[in-house]
Coordinates of C-alpha atoms and ligand atoms in Angstrom, one line a residue:
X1 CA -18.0 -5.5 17.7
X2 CA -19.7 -8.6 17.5
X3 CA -18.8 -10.7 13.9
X4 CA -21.4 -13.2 12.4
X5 CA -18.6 -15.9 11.9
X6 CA -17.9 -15.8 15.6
X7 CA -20.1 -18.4 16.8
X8 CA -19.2 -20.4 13.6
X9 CA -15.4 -20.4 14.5
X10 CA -15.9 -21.0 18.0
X11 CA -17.7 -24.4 17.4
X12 CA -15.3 -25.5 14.5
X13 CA -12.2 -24.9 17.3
X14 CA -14.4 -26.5 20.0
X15 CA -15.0 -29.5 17.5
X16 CA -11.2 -29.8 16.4
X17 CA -10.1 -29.4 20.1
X18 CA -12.1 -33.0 20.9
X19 CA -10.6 -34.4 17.4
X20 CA -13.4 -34.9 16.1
X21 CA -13.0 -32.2 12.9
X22 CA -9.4 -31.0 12.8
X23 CA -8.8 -29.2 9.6
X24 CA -6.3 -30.7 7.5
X25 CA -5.0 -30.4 4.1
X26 CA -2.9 -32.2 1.5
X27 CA 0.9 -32.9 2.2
X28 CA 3.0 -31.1 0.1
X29 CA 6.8 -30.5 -0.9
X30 CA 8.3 -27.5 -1.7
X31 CA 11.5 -27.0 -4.0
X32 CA 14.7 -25.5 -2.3
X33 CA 14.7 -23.4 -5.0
X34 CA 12.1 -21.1 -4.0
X35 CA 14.3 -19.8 -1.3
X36 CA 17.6 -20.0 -2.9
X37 CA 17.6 -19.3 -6.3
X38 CA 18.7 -15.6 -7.1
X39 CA 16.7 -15.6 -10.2
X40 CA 13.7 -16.1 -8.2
X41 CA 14.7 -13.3 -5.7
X42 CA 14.4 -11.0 -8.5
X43 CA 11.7 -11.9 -10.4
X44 CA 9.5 -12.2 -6.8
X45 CA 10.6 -8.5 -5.9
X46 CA 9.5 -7.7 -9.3
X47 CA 6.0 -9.1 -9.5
X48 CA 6.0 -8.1 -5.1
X49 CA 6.7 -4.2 -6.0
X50 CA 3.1 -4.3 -7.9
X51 CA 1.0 -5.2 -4.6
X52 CA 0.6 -3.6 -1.4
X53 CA 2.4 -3.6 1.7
X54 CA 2.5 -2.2 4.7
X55 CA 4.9 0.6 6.0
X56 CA 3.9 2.0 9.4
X57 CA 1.4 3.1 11.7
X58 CA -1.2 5.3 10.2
X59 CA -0.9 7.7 13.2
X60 CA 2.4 9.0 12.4
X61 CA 1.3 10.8 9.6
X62 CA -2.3 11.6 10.9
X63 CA -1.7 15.4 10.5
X64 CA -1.2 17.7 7.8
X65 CA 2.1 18.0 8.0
X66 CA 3.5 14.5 9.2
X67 CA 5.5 12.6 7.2
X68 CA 8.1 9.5 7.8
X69 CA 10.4 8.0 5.0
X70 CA 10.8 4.5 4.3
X71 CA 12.1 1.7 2.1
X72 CA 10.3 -0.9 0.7
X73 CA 11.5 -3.6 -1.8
X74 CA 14.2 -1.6 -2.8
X75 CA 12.3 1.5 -3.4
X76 CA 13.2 4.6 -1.1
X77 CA 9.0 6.0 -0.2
X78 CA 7.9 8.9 1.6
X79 CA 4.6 9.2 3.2
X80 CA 3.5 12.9 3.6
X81 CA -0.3 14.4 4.6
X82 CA -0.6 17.2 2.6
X83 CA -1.8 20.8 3.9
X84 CA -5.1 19.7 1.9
X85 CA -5.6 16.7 4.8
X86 CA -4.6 14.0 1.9
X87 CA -2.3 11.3 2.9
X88 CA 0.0 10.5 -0.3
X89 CA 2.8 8.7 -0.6
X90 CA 5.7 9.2 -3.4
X91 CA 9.1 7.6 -4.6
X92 CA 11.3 9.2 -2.4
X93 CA 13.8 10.2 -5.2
X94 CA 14.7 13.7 -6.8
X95 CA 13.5 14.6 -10.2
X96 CA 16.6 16.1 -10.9
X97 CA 19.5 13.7 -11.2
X98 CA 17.7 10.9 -8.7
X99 CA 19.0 11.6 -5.1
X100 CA 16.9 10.6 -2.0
X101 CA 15.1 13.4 -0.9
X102 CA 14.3 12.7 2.8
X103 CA 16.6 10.8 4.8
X104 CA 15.2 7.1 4.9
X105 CA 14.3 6.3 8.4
X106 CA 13.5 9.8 9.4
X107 CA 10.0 11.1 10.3
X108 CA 8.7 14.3 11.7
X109 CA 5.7 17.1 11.9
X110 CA 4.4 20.3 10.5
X111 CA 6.9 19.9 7.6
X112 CA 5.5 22.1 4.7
X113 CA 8.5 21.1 1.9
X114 CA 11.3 19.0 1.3
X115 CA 14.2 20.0 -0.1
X116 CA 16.9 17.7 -2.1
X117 CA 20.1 18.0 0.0
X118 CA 22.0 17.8 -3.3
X119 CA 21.0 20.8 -5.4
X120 CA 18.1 21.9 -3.4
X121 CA 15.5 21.5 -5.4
X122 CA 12.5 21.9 -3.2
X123 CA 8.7 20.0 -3.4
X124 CA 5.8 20.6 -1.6
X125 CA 4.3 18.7 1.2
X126 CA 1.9 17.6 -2.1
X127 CA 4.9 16.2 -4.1
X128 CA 4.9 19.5 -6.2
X129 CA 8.1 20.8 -7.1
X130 CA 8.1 24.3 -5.8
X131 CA 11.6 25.6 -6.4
X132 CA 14.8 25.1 -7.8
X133 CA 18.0 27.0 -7.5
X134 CA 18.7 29.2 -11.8
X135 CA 15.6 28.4 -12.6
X136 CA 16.4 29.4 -16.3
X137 CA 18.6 26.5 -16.8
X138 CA 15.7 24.1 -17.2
X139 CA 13.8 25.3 -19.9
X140 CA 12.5 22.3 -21.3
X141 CA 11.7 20.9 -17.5
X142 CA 8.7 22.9 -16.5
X143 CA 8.2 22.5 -13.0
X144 CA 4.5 20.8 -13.0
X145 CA 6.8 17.8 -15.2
X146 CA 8.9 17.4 -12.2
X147 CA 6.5 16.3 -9.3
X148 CA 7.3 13.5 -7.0
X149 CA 6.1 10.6 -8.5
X150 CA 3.5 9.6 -6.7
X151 CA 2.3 6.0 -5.5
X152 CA -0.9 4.3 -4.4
X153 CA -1.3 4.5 -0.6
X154 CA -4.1 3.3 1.9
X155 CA -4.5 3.8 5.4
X156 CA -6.4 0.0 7.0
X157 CA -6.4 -1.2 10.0
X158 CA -4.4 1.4 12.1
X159 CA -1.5 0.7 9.3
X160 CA -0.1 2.7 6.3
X161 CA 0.0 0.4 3.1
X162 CA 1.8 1.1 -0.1
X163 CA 2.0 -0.2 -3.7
X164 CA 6.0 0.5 -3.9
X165 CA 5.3 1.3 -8.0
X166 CA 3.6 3.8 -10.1
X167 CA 0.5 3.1 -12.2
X168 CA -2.9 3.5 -12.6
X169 CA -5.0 4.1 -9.8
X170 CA -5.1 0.5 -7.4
X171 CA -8.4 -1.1 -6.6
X172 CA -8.1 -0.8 -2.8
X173 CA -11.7 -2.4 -2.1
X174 CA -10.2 -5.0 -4.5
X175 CA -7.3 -5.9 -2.8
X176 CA -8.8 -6.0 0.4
X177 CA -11.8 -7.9 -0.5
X178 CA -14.2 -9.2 2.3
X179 CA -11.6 -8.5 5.1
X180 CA -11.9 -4.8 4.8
X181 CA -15.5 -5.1 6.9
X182 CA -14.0 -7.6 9.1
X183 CA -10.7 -6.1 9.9
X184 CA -12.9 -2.4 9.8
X185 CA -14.8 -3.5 12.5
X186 CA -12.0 -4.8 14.9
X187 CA -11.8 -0.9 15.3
X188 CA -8.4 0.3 14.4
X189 CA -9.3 2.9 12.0
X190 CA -9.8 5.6 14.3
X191 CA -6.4 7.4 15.6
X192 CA -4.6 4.6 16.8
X193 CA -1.3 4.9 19.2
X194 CA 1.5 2.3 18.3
X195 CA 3.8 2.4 21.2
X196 CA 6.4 0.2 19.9
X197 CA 7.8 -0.6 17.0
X198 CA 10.8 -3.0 15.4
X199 CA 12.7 -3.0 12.2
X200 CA 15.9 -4.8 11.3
X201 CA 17.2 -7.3 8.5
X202 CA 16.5 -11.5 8.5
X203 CA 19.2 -13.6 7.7
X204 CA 16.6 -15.6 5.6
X205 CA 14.3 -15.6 3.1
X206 CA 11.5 -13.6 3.8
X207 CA 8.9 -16.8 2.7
X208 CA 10.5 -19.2 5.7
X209 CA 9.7 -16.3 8.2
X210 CA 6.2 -16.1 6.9
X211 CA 5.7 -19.7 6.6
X212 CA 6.1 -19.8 10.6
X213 CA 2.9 -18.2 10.9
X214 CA 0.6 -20.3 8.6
X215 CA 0.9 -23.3 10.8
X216 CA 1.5 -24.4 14.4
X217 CA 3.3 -27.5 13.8
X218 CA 6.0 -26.2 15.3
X219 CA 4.2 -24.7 18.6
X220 CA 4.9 -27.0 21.4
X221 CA 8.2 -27.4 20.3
X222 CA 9.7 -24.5 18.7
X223 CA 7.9 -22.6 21.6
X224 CA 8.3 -24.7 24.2
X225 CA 10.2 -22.1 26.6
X226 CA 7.4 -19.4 25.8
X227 CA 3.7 -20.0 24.2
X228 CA 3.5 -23.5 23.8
X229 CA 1.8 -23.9 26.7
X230 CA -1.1 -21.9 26.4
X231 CA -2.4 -23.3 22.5
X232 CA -3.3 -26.7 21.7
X233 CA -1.1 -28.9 19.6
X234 CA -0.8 -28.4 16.1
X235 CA -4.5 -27.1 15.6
X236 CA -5.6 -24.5 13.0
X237 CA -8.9 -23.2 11.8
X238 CA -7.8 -21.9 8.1
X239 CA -10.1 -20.0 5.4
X240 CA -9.2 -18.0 2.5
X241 CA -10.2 -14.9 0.7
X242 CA -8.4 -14.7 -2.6
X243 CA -5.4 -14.6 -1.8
X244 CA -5.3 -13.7 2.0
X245 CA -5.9 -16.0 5.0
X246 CA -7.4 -16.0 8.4
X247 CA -5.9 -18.3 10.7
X248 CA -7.7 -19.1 13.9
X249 CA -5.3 -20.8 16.7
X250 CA -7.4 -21.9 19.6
X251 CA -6.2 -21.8 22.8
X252 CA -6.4 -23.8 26.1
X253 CA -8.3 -21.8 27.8
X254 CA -11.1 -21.9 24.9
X255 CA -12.7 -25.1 26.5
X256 CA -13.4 -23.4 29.6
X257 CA -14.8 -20.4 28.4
X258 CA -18.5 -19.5 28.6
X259 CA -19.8 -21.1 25.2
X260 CA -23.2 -19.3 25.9
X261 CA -21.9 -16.1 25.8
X262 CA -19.7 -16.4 22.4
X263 CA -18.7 -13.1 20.7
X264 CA -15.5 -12.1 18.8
X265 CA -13.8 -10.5 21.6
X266 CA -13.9 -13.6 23.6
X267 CA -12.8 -15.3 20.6
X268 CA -10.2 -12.9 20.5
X269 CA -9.0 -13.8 24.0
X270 CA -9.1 -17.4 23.8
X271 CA -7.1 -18.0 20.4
X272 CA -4.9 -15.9 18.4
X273 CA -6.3 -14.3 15.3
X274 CA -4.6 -13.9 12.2
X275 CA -4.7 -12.3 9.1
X276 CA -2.0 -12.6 6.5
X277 CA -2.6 -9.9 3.5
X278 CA -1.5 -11.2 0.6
X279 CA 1.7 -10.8 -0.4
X280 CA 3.7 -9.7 3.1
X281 CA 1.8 -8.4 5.8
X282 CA 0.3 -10.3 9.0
X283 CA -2.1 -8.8 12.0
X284 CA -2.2 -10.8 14.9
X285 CA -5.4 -9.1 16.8
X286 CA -5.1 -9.5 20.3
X287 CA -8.9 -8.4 21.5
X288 CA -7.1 -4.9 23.1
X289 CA -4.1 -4.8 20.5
X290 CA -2.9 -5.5 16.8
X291 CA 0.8 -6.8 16.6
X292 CA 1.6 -6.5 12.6
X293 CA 4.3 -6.9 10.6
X294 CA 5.3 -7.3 7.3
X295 CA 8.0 -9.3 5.8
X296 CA 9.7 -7.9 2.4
X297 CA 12.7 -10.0 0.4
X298 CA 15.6 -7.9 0.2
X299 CA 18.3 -11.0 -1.4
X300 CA 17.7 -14.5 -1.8
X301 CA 18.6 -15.0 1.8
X302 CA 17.5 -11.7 3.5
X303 CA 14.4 -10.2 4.4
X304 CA 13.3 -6.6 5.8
X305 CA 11.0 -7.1 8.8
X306 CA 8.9 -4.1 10.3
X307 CA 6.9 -4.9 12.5
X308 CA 4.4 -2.6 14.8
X309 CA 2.0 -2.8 17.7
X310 CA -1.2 -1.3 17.5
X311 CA -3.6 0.4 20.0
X312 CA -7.1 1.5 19.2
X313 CA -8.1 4.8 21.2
X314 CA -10.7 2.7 23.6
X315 CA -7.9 0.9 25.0
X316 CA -4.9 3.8 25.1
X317 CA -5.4 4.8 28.8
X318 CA -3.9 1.0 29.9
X319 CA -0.3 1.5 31.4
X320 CA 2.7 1.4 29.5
X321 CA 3.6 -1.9 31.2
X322 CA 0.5 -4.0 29.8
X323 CA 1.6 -2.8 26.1
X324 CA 5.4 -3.6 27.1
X325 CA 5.1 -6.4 28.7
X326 CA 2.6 -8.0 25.6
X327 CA 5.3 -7.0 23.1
X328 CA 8.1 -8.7 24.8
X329 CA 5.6 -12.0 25.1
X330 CA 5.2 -11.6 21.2
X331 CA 8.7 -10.9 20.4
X332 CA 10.0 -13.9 22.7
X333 CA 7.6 -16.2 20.6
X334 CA 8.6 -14.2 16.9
X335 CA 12.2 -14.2 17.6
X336 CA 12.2 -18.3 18.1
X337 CA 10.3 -18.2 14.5
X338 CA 13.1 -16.0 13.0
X339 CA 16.1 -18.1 14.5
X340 CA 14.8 -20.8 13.2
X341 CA 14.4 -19.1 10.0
X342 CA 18.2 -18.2 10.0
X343 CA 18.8 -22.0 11.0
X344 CA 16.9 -23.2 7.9
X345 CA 18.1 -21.3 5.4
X346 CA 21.7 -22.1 6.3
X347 CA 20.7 -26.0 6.0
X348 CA 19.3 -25.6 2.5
X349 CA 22.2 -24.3 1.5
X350 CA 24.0 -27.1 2.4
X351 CA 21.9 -29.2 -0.5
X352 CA 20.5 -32.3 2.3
X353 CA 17.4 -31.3 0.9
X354 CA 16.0 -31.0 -2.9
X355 CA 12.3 -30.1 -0.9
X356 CA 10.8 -29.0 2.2
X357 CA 8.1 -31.2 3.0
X358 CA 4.8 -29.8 4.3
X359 CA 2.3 -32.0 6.4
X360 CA -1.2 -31.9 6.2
X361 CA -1.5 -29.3 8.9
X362 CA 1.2 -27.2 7.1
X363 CA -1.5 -26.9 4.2
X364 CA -1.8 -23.1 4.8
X365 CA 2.0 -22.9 4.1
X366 CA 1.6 -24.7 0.7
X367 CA -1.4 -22.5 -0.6
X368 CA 1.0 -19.6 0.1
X369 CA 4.0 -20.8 -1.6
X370 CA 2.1 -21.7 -4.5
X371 CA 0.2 -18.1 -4.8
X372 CA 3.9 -17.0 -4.9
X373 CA 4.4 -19.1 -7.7
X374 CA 1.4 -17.8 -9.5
X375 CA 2.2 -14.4 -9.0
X376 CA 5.6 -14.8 -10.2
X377 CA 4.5 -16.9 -13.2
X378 CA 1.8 -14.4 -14.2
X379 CA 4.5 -11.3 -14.1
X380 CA 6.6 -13.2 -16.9
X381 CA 3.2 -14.1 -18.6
X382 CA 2.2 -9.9 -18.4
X383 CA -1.2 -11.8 -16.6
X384 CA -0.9 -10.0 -13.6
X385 CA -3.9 -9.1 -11.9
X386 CA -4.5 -5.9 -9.6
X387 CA -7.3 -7.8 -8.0
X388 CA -5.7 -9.9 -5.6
X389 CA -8.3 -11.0 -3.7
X390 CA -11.2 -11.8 -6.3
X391 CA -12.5 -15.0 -6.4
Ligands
FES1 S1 19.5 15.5 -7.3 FE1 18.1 16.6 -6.2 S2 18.5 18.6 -6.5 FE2 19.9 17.6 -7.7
FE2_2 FE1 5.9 -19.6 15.7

């Protein structure tokens, strides 16, 4: 799995590490009002229900028959692989008089229909509505009206991802631009296993948690008690694509490592990789693991985190305590993020500040916020695009 920007990257982070190119950016501030404004809550859900996200590993539902239901932005989904081998994912709400159909949360096997607890009306593993208690009462609701309505779904990277609203058919190669044959070729497409997993609500909004991963500012103090010690201080390598950005944290060990010999897997082991897919969803790759997780507002000052690790099959035979004992390293480091998520949400509320101020190494932060801005813009302008990544 070698990559052609390996080499490249590894000589930009040896370069930064002596001082002699850090990348920096501009300074920038950022209004309060981004994370506190209930307006702005609902007009970002809006414009965020129109781009994908991810929803869970890709091998819960890799046979026919598998299925697992979810919410996302405030829109109940279920994931189902047809009989046909077709992975599709629907609004997880009855054509009869709206209720959910699947219990949210719940996931299982070999299911061949589901069936509305409330009158029982009964789809298919395809969506297709199958059956329906007096049949004769509907006659101006033929059955092939009454589908599931179905919603554009992707399986990249050992994870499910879902556009949480109908419409015509999403540009998936789009979307994921020139990352899909770099993130293809870390190997997770194949049947991955994803031996743990996390889900729960953020007392914050969703763009402070995300923020904490665009910059690393905050490592050697924020992290002080956990990671700090292995990464330089406040050193990023940053590039975009479109919309998304790959973050390159070099560690200490980097300047020991045998420079004649670079590839992406040692790159992998000497600095963290990261991915951030436009609008919510990060992949930390970890040379023998993915952590994900994406980030979803759910108020002005809440945010639904899921968050998955992710095992390709060449490395599934390693003990259950190398992929435990990684998670709790990541979560240890995450959690400090979150908390102080939690921390900073309650002190813009208190109005000290008008802005957050970003510093120049925080410049991965700003270009974030402001694509934000720009998708939230162009959804009251009607000039969004479904090409998030062009350019
Ligand atoms: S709401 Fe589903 S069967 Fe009536
Ligand atoms: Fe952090």
């Amino acid at each position: 799995m070698d990559h052609p920007d390996a080499r490249t990257l590894w000589q930009g982070a040896l370069r930064a590490i002596s001082g002699i190119e850090p990348q920096r950016g501009e300074p920038a501030t950022s209004p309060v009002a981004r994370y506190l404004d209930p307006q702005r809550h609902e007009r970002e859900r809006r414009a965020l229900r129109r781009l994908p996200h991810a929803v869970g590993p890709a091998a819960r539902v890799a046979a026919a028959g598998d299925w697992f239901a979810t919410a996302l932005l405030g829109v109940p989904v279920l994931l189902s692989r047809g009989d046909d081998a077709v992975l599709r994912a629907f609004i997880n709400v009855c054509r009869h008089r709206g209720a959910i159909v699947a219990a949210e949360g719940e996931c299982g096997r070999g299911r061949s229909r589901f069936v509305c607890p409330y009158h029982s009306w009964t789809y298919d593993c395809r969506g297709a509505l199958t059956g329906r208690p007096h049949e004769g009462d509907f006659p101006d609701l033929p059955r092939n009206a009454a589908s599931l309505v179905e919603l554009p779904v992707a399986e990249r990277c050992g994870l499910v991802w879902v556009v949480p609203e109908a419409g015509p058919a999403f540009d998936w190669d789009g979307y994921f631009g020139p990352l899909a044959a770099e993130i293809d070729r870390l190997g997770y497409d194949a049947a991955v296993a994803s031996p743990h997993e996390r889900r729960f609500v953020q007392p914050s909004n969703w763009k402070l948690v995300l923020d904490a991963n665009l910059e690393s500012y905050h490592f050697q103090y924020a992290h002080r008690a956990t990671i700090a010690h292995l990464f330089h201080d406040n050193l990023v390598q940053q590039a975009s694509f479109g919309r998304h950005q790959r973050i390159v944290l070099p560690k200490r060990s980097l300047a020991e490592a045998p420079a004649d010999a670079v590839s992406w897997e040692l790159l992998g082991r000497h600095s963290n990789v990261i991915y951030f897919f436009f609008p919510s969803t990060f992949l930390l790759w970890e040379g023998d693991h993915v952590n994900g997780f994406s980030v979803t507002p759910e108020g002005p000052a809440a945010s639904a985190c899921a968050s998955w690790m992710l095992v390709p099959a060449g490395h599934a035979k390693r003990a259950a305590e190398h992929w435990s004992r990684n998670w709790k390293i990541f979560w240890d480091a995450i959690d400090e993020d979150f908390a102080l998520a939690a921390s900073m949400q309650r002190g813009l509320d208190s109005g000290a500040n008008r802005v957050l101020n970003f510093g120049r190494n925080e410049f991965a932060c700003d270009l974030f916020e402001r694509e934000i801005d720009a998708l939230v813009e162009a959804e009251a302008t009607g000039g969004w695009s479904s090409r998030p990544t062009a350019g």
